[in-house]
Coordinates of N, CA, C and O in Angstrom, one line a residue:
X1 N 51.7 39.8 49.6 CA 52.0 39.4 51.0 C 50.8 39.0 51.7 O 49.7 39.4 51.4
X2 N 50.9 37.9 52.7 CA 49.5 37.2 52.9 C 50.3 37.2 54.3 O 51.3 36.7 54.5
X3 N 49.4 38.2 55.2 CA 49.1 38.6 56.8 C 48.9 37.0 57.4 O 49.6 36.5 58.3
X4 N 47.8 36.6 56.9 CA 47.6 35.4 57.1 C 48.7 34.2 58.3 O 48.6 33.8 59.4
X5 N 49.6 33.9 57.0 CA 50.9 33.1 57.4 C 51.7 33.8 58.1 O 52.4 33.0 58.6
X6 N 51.9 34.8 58.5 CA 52.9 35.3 59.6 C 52.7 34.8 60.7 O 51.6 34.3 61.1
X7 N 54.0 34.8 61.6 CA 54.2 34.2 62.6 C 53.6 35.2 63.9 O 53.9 36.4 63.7
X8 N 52.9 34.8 65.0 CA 52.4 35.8 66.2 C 53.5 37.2 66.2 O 53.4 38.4 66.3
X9 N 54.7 36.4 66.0 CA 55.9 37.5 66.4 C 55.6 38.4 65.5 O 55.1 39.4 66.1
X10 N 55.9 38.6 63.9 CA 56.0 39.0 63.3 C 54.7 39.9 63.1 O 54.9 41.0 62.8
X11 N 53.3 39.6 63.3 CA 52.1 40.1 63.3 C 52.8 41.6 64.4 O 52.9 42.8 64.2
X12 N 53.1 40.8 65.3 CA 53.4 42.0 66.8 C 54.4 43.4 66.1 O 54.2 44.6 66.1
X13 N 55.4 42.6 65.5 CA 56.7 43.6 65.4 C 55.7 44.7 64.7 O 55.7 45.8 65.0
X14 N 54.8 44.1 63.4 CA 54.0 45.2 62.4 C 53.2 45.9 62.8 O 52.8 46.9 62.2
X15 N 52.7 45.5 64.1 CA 51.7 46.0 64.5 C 51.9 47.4 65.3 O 51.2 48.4 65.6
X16 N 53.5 46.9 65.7 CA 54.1 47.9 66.9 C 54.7 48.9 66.2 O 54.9 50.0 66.6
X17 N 54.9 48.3 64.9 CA 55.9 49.7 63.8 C 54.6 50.5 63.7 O 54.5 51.7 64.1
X18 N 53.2 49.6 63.0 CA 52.3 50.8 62.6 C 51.8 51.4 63.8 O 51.3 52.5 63.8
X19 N 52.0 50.8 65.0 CA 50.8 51.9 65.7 C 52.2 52.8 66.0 O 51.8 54.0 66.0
X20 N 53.2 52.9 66.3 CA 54.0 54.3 66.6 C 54.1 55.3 65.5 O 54.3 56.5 65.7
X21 N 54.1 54.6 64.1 CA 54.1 55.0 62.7 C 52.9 56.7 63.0 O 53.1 57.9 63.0
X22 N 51.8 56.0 63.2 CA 50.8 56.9 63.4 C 50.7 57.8 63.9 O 50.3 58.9 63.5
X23 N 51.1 57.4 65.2 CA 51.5 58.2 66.6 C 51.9 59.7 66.2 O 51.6 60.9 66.5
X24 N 52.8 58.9 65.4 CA 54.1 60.1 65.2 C 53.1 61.5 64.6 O 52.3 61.4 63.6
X25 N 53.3 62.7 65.4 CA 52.7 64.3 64.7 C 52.3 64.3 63.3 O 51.2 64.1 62.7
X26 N 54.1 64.6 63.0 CA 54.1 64.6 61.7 C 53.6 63.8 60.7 O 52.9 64.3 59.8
X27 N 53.9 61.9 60.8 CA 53.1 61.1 59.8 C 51.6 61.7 60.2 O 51.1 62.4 59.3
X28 N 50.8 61.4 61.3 CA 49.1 61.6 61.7 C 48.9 63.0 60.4 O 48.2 62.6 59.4
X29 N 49.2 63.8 60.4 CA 49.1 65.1 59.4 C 48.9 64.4 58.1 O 47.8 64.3 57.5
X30 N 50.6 63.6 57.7 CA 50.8 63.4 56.5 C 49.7 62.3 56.0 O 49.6 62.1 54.8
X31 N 48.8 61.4 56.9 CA 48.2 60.6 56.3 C 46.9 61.3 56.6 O 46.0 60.7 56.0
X32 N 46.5 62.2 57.2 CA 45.0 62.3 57.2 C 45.0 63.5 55.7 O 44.0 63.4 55.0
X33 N 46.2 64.5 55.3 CA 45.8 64.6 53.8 C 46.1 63.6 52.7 O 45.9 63.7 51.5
X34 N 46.6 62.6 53.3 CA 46.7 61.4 52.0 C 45.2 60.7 52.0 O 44.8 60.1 51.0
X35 N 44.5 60.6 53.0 CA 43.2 60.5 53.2 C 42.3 61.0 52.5 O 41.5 60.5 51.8
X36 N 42.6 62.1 52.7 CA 41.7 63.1 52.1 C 41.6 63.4 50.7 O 40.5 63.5 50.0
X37 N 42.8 63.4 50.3 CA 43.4 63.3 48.8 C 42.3 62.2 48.2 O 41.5 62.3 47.3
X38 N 42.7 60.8 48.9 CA 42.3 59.9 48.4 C 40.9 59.9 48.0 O 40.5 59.5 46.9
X39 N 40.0 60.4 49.2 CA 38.7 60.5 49.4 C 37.9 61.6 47.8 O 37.1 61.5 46.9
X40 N 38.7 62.4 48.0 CA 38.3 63.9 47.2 C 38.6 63.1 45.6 O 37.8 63.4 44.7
X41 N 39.8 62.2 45.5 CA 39.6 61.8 44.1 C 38.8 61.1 43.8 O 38.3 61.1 42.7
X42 N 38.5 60.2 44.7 CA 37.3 59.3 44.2 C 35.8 59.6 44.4 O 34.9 58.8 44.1
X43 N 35.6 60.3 44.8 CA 34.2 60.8 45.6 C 33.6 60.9 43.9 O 32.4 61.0 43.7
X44 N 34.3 60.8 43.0 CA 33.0 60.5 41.6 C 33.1 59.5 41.2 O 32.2 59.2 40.4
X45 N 33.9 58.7 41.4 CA 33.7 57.6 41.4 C 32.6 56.0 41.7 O 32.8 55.0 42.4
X46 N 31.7 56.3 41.0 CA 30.5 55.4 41.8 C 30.8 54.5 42.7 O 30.7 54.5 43.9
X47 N 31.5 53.4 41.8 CA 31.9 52.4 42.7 C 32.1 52.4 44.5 O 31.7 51.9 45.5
X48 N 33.4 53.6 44.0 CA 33.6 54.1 45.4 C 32.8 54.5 46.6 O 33.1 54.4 47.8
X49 N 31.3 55.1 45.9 CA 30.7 55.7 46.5 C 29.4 55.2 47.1 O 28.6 55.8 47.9
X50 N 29.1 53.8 46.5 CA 28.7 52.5 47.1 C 29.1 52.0 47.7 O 28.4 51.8 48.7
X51 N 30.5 51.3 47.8 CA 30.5 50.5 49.0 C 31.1 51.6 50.0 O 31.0 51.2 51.1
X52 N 31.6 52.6 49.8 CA 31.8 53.4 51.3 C 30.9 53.4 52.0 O 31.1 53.2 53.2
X53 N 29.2 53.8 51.3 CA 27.9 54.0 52.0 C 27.7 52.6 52.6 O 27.3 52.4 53.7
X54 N 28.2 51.5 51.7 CA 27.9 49.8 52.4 C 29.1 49.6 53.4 O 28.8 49.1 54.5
X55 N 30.0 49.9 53.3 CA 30.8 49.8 54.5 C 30.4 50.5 56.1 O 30.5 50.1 57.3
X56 N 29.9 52.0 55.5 CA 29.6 52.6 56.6 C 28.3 52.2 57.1 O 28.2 52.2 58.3
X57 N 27.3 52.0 56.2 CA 26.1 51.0 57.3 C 26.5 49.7 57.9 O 25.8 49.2 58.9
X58 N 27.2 49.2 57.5 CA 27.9 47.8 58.1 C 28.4 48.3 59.4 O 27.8 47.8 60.4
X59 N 29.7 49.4 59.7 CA 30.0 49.6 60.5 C 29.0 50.0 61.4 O 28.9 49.5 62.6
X60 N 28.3 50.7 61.0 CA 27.3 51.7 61.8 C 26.4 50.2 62.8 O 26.6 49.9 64.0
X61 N 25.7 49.6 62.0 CA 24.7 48.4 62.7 C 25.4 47.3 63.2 O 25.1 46.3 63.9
X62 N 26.3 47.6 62.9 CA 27.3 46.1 64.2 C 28.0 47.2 65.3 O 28.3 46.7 66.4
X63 N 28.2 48.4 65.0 CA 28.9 49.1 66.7 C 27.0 49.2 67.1 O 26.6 48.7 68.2
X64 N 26.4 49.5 66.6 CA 25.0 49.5 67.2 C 24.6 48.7 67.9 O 24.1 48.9 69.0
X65 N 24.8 47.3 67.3 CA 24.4 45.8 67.8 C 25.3 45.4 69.2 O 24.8 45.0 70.3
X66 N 26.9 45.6 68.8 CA 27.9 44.8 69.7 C 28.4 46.0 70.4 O 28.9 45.8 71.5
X67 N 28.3 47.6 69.8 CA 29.1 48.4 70.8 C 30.5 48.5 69.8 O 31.0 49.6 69.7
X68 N 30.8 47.7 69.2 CA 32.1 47.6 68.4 C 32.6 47.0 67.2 O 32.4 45.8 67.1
X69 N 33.2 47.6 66.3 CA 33.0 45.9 65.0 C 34.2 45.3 65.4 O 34.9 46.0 66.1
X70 N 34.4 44.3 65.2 CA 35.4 43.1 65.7 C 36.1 42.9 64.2 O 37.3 43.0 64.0
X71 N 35.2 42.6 63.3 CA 36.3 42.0 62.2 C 35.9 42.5 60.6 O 34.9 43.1 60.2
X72 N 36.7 42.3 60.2 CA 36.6 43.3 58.4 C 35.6 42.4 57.9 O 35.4 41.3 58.4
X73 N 34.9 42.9 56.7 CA 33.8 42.8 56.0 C 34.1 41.5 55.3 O 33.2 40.6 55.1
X74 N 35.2 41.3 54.9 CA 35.2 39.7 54.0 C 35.0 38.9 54.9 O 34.3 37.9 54.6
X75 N 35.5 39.1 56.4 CA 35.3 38.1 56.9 C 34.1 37.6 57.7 O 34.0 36.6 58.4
X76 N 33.0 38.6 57.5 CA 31.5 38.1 57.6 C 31.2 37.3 56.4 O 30.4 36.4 56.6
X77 N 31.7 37.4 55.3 CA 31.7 36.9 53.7 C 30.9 37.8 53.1 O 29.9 37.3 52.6
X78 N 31.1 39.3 52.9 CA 30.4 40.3 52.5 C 31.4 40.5 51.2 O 32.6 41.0 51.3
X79 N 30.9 40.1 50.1 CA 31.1 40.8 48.9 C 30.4 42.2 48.2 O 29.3 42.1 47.6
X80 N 31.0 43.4 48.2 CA 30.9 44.3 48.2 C 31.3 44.3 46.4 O 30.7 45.3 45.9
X81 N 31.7 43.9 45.8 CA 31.7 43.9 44.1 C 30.6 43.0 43.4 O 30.4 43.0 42.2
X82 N 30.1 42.4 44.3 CA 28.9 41.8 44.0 C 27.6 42.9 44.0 O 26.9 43.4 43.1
X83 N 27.7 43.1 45.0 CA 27.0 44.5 45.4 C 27.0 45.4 44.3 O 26.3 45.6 43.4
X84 N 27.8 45.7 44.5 CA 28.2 46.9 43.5 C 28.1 47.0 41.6 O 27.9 47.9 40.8
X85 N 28.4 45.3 41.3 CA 27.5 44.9 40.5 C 25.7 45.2 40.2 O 25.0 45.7 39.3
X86 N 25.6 44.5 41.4 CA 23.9 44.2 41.1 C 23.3 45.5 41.4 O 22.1 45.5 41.1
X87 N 23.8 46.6 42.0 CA 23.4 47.8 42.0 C 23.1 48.3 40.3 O 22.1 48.8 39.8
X88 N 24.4 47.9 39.8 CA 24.5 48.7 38.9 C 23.8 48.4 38.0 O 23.3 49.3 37.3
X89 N 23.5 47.2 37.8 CA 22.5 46.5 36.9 C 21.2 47.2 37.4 O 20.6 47.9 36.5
X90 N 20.8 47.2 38.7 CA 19.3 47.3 38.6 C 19.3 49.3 38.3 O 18.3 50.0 38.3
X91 N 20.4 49.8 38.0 CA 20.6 51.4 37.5 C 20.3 51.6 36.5 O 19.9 52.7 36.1
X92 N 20.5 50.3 35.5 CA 20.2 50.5 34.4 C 19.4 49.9 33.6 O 19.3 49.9 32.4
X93 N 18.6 49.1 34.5 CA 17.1 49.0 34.4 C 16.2 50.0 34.8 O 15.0 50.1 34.4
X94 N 16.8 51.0 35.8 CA 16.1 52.4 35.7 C 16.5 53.2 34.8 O 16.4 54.5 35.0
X95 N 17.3 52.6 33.4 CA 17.5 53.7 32.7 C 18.6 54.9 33.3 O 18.8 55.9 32.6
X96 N 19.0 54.7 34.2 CA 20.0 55.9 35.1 C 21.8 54.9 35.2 O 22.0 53.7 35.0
X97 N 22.7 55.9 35.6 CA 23.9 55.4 36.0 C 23.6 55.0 37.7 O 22.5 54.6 38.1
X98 N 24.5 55.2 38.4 CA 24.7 55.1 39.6 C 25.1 56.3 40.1 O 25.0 56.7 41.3
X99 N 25.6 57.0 39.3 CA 26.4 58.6 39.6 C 24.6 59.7 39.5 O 24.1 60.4 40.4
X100 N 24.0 59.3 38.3 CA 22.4 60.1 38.5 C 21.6 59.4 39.6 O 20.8 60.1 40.2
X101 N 21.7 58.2 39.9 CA 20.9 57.9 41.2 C 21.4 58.9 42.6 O 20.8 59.7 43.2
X102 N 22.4 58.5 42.6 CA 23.2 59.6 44.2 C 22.6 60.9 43.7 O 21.6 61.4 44.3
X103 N 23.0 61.5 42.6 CA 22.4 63.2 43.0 C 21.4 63.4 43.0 O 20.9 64.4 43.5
X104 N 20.5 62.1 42.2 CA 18.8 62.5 42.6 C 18.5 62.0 43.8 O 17.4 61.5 44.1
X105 N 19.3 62.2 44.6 CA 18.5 61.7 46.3 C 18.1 60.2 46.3 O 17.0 59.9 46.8
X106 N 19.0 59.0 45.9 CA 18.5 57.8 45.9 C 19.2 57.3 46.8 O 20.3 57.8 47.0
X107 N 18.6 56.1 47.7 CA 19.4 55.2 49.1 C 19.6 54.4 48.1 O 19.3 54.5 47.0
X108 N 20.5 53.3 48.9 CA 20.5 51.9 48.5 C 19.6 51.4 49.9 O 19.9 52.2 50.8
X109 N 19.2 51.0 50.1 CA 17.9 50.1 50.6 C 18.3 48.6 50.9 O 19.0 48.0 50.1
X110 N 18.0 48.0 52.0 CA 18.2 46.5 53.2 C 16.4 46.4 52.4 O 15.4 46.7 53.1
X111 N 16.4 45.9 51.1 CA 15.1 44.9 51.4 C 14.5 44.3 52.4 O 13.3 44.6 52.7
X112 N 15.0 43.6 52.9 CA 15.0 42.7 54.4 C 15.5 43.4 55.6 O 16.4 42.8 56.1
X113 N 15.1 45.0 56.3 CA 15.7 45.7 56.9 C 16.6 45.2 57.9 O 16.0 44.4 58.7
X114 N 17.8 45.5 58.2 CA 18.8 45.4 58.9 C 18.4 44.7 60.1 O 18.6 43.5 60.5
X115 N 17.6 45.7 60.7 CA 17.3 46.0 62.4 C 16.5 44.1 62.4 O 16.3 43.6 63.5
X116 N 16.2 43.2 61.4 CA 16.1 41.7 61.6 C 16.6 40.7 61.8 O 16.2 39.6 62.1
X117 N 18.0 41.3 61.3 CA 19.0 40.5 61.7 C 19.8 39.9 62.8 O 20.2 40.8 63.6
X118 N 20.1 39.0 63.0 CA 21.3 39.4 64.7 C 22.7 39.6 63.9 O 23.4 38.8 63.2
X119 N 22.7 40.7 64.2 CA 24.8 40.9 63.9 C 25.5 40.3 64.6 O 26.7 40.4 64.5
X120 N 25.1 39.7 65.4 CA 25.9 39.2 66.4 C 26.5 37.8 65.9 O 27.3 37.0 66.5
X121 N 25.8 37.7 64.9 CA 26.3 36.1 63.9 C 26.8 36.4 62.6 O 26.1 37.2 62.0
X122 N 27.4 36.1 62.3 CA 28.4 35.9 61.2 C 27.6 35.9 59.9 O 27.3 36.7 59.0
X123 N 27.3 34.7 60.2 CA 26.3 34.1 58.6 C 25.4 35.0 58.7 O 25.6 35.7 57.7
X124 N 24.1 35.6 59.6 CA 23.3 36.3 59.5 C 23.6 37.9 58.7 O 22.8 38.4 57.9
X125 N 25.3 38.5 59.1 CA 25.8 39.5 58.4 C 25.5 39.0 57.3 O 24.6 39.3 56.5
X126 N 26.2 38.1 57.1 CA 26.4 37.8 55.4 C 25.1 37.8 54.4 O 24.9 38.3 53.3
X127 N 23.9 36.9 55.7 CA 22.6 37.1 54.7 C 22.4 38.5 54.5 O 22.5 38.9 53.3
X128 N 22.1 39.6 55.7 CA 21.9 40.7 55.3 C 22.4 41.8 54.3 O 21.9 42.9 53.9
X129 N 23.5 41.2 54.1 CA 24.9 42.2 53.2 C 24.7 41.2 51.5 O 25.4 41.5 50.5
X130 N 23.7 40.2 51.4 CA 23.8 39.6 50.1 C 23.3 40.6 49.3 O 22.8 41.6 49.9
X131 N 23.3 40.5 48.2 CA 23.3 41.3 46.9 C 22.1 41.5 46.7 O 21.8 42.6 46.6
X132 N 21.2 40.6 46.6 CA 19.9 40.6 46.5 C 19.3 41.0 47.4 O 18.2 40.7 47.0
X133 N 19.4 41.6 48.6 CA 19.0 42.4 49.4 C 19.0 44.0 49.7 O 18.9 44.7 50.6
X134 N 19.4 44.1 48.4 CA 19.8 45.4 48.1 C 18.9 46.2 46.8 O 18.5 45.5 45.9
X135 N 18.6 47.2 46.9 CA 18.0 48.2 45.9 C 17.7 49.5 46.3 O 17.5 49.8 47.4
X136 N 17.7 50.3 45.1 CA 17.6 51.5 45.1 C 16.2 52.4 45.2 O 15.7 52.7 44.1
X137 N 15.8 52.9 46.3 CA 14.7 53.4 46.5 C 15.0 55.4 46.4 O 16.2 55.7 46.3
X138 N 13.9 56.5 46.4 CA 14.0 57.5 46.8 C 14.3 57.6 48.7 O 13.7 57.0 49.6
X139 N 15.6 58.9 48.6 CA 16.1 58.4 49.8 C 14.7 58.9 51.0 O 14.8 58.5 52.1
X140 N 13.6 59.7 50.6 CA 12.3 60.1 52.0 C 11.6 59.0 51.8 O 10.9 58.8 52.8
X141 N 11.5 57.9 50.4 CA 10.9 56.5 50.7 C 11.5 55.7 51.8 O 10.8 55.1 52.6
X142 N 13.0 55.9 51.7 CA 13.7 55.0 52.7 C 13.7 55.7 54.1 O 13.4 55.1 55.2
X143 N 14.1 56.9 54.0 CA 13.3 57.0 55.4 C 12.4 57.2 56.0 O 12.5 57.5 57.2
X144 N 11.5 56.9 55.5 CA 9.8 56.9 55.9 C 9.9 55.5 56.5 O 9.6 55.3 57.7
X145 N 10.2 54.5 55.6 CA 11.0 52.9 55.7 C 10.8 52.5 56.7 O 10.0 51.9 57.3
X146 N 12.5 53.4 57.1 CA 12.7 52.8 58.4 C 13.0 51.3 58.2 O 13.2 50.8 57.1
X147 N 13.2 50.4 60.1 CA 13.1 49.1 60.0 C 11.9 48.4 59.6 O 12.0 47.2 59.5
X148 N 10.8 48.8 59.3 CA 9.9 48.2 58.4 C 9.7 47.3 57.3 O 10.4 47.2 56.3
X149 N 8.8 46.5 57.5 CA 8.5 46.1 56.1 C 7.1 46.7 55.9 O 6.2 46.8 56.7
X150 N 7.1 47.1 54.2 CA 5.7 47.7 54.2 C 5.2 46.6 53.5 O 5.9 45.6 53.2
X151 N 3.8 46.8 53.1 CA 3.2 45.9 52.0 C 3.6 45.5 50.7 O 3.6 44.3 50.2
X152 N 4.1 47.1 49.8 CA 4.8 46.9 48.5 C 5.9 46.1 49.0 O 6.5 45.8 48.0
X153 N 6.4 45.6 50.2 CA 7.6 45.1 50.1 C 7.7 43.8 50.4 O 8.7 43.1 50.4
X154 N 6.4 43.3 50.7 CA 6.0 42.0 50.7 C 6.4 41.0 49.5 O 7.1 39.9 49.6
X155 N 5.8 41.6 48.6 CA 6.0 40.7 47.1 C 7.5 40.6 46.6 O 8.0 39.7 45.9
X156 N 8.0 41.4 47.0 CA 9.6 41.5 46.4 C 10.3 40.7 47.6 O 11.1 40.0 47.1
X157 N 10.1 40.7 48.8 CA 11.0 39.3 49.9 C 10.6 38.2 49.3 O 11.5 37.3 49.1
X158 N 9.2 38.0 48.8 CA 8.7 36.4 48.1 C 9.6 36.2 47.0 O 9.7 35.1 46.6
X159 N 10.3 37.2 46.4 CA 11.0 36.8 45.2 C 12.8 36.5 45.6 O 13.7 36.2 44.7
X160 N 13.1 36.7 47.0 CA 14.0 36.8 46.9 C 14.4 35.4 47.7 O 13.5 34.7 48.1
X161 N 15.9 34.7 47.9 CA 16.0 33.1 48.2 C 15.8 33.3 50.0 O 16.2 34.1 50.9
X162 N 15.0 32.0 50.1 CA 15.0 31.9 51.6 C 15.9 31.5 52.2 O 15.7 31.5 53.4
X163 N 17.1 31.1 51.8 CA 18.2 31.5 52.2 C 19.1 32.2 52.7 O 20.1 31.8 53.2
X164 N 18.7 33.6 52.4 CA 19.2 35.1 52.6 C 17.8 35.6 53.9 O 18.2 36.7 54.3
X165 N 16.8 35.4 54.3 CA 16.3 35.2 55.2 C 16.6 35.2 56.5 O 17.1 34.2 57.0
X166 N 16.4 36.4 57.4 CA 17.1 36.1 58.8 C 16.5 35.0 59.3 O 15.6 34.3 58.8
X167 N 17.2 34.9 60.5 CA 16.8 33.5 61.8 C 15.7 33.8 62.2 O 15.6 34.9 62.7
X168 N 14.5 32.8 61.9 CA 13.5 32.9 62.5 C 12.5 33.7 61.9 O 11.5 33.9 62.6
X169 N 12.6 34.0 60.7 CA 11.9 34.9 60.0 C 10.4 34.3 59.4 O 10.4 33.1 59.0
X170 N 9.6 35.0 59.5 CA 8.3 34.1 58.7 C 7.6 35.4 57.8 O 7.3 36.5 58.2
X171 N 7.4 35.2 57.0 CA 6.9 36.5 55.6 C 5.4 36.1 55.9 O 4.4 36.8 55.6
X172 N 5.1 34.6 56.6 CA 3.5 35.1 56.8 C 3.0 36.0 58.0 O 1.8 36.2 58.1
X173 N 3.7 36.4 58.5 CA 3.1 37.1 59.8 C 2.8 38.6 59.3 O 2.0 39.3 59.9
X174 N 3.9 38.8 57.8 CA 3.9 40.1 57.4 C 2.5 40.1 56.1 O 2.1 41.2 55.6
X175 N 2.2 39.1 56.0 CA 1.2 38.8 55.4 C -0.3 39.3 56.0 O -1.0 40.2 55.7
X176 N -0.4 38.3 57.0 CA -0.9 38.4 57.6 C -1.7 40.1 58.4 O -2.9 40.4 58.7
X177 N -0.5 40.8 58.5 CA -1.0 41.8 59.1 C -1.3 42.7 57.9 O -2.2 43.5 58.1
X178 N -0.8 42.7 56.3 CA -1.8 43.5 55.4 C -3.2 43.2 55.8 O -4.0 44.0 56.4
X179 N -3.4 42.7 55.5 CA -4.7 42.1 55.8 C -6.0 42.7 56.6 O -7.0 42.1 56.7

């Protein structure tokens, strides 16, 4: 079924079933343990347990930026199985799963930290949410982090496409200040 092609009417009528759907006591109960269910079965699930963490920093830095998110993650063009790919690859170039990274205290990590982006643009999400902006650090390295760029992290933005690059960005100034 493609939401897409429906007619305004028809968007409305669905929209009006689900929001009383909810409303209702009884369903509200019946889905926050169907929620929950859901949550509790997959919580070992790596996969799962990557992009929930990438969804909820996404959410988290755009209500930060705008106060509110406006629109779902595809449609910044945020591929999250890409992600979740190249996570997993670089897991096992540490020799580790993704399931031993989470219990040993590992982040996933914004190479290019967030706070440089404007969320407030589309394409900019998207640069920040690319795949290659992504890796797995110890999580007191990442919060030491912060919006920072440190020195060791100089050489790894030089490797990554200047195209994924926020607006306005210059890697010599971060140069510059090792120095």
């Amino acid at each position: 079924r493609n939401r897409d092609n429906w007619s305004p009417e028809k968007k409305a009528e669905v929209q009006n079933y689900m929001s009383n759907y909810v409303k209702n006591p009884e369903r509200k109960e019946i889905i926050k343990i169907q929620s929950r269910k859901r949550y509790h079965k997959n919580k070992h699930n790596p996969q799962f347990m990557i992009k929930n963490r990438l969804r909820a920093r996404l959410r988290s830095a755009i209500i930060g930026e705008m106060g509110e998110k406006t629109k779902k993650s595809n449609e910044y063009g945020i591929n999250y199985y890409k992600i979740i790919n190249y996570l997993e690859k670089q897991a096992n170039e540490l020799n580790m799963t993704v399931s031993q990274l989470l219990k040993n205290n590992y982040h996933i990590d914004h190479i290019i930290p967030i706070i440089l982006y404007d969320l407030t643009d589309c394409t900019e999400v998207k640069k920040c949410f690319n795949a290659l902006n992504h890796r797995w650090i110890l999580a007191e390295e990442n919060i030491s982090k912060g919006g920072r760029i440190r020195p060791q992290d100089i050489e790894i933005i030089k490797t990554l496409p200047k195209s994924i690059y926020p607006k306005g960005f210059d890697i010599k100034q971060y140069i510059n200040k090792e120095k």
